[in-house]
Tab-separated table of C-alpha atoms in Angstrom:
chain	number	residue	atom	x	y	z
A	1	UNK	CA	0.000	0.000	0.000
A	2	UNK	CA	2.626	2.516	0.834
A	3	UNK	CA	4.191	2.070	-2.735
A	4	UNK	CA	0.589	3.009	-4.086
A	5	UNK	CA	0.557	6.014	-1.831
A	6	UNK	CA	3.314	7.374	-2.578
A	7	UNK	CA	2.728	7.305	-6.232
A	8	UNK	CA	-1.087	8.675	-6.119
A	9	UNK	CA	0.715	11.679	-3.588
A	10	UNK	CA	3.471	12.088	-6.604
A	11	UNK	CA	0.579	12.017	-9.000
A	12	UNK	CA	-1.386	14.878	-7.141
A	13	UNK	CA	1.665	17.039	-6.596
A	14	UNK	CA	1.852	17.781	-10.423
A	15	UNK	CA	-0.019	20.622	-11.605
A	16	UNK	CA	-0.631	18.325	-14.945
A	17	UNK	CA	0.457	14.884	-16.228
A	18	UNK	CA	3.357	16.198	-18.614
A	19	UNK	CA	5.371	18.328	-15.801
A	20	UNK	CA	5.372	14.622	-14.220
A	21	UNK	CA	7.069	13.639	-17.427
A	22	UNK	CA	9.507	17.185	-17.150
A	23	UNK	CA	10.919	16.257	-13.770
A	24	UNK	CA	11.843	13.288	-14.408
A	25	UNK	CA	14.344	14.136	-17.197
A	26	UNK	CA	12.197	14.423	-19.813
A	27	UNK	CA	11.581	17.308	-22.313
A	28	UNK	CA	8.751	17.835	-25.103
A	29	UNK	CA	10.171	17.764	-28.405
A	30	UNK	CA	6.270	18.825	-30.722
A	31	UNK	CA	2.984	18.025	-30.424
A	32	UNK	CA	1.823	14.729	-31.161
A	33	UNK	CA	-0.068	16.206	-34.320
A	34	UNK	CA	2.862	17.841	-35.822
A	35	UNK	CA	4.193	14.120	-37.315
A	36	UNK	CA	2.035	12.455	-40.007
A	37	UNK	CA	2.658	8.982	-40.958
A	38	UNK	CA	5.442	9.105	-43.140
A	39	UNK	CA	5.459	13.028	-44.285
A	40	UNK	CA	7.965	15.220	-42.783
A	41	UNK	CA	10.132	15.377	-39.467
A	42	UNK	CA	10.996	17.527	-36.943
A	43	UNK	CA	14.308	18.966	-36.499
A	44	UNK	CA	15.738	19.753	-33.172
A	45	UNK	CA	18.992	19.531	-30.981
A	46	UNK	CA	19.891	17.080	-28.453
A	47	UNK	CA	22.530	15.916	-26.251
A	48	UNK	CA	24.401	12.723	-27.536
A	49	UNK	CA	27.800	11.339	-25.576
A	50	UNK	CA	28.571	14.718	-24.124
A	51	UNK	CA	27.841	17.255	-27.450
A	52	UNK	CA	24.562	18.864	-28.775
A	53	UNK	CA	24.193	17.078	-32.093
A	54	UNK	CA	21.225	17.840	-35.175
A	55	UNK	CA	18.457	15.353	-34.660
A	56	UNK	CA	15.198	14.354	-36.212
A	57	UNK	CA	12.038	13.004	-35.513
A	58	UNK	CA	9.585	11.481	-37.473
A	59	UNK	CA	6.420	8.898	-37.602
A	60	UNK	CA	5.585	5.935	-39.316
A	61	UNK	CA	3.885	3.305	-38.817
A	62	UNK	CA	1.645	5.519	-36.103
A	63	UNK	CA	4.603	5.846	-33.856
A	64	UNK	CA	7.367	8.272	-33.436
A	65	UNK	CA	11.282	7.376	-33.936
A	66	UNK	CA	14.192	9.699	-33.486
A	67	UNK	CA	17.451	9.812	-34.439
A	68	UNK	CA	20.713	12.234	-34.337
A	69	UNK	CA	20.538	13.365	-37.633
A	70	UNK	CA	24.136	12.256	-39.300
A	71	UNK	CA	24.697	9.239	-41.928
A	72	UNK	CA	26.454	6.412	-40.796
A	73	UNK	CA	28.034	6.007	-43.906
A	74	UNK	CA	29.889	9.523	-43.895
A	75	UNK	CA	28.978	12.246	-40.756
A	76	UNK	CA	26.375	14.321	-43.154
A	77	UNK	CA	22.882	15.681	-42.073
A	78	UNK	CA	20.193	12.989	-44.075
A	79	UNK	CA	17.480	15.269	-45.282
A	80	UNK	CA	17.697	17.206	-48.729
A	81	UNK	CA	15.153	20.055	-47.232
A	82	UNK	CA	14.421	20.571	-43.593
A	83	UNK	CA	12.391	18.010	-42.328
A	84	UNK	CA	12.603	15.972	-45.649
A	85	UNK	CA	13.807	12.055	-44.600
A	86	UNK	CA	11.826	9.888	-45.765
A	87	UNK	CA	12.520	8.247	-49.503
A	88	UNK	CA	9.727	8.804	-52.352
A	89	UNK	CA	7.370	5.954	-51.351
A	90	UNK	CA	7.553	6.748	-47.304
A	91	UNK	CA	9.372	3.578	-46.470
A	92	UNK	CA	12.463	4.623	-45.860
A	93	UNK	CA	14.737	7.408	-44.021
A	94	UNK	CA	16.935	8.119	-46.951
A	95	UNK	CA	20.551	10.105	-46.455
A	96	UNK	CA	20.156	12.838	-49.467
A	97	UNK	CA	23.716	12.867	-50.183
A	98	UNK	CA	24.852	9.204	-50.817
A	99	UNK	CA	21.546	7.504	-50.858
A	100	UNK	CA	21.650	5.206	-47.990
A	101	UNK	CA	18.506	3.351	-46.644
A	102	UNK	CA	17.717	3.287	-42.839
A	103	UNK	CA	14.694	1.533	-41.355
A	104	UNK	CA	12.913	4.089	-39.917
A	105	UNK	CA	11.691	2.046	-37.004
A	106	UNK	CA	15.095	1.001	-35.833
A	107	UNK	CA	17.476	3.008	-37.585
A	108	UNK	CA	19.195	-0.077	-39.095
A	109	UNK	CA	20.910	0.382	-42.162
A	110	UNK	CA	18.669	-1.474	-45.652
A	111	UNK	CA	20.478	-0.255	-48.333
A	112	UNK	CA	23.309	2.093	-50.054
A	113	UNK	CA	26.612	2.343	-48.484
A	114	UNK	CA	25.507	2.356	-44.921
A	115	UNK	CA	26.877	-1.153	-45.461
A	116	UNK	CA	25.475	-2.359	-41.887
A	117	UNK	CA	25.930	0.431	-39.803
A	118	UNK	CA	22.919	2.331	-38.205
A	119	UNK	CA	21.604	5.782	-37.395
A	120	UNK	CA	21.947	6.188	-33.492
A	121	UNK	CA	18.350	6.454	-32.092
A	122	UNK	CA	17.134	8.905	-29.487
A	123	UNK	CA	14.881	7.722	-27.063
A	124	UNK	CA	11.318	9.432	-27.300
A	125	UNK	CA	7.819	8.549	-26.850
A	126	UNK	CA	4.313	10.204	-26.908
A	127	UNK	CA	1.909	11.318	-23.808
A	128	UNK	CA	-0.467	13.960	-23.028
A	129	UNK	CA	-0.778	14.630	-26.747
A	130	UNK	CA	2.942	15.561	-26.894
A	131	UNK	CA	6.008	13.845	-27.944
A	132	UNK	CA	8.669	13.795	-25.352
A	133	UNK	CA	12.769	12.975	-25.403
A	134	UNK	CA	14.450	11.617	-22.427
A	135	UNK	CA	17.481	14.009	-21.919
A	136	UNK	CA	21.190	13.207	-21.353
């Protein structure tokens, strides 16, 4: 019971569900409604091993995936416009300078000269009608 307590008393002491979310490490990257199923991402900062570092989010498959934007085949930013990653058909994230394929639900390398390698995923996830990035 005491486990239960303290959680309901954590529950009541935030003002609203997502400031729940912002203590705990947590900061919102967009609204939930600003992805659509394989049309265009959001570009932000993060912090990655130490640095701030270009990253991306996107949707497909009715969830969201982020990644720190840079190719694993050569360190270059993936989209040809802002917020353009995914390849003609929306199936894949696509690097617009050598062509490499990256799952966009895992970031794993399926095609091009990625050769194996992977884009290094972020960890997000949606609440509250907002999508949120755990920092550090």
């Amino acid at each position: 019971m005491a486990g239960k307590e303290r959680m309901s008393k954590a529950s009541q002491s935030a003002s609203e569900p997502g400031q729940a979310l912002a203590e705990a490490g947590a900061r919102v990257i967009c609204a939930s409604g600003d992805l659509t199923d394989s049309g265009d991402g959001l570009r932000f900062e993060a912090a990655s091993n130490g640095e701030t570092v270009p990253a991306f989010a996107v949707r497909h498959g009715g969830r969201v995936y982020a990644y720190v934007n840079r190719c694993a085949h050569i360190a270059m930013e993936l989209d040809w416009q802002p917020g353009k990653f995914f390849d003609a058909e929306g199936e894949y994230l696509i690097c617009s300078t050598h062509g490499a394929l990256y799952a966009p639900e895992s970031g794993a390398c399926r095609g091009g000269p990625c050769k194996g390698a992977g884009l290094h995923r972020l960890h997000v996830w949606e609440a509250d009608g907002k999508v949120y990035m755990r920092e550090g």
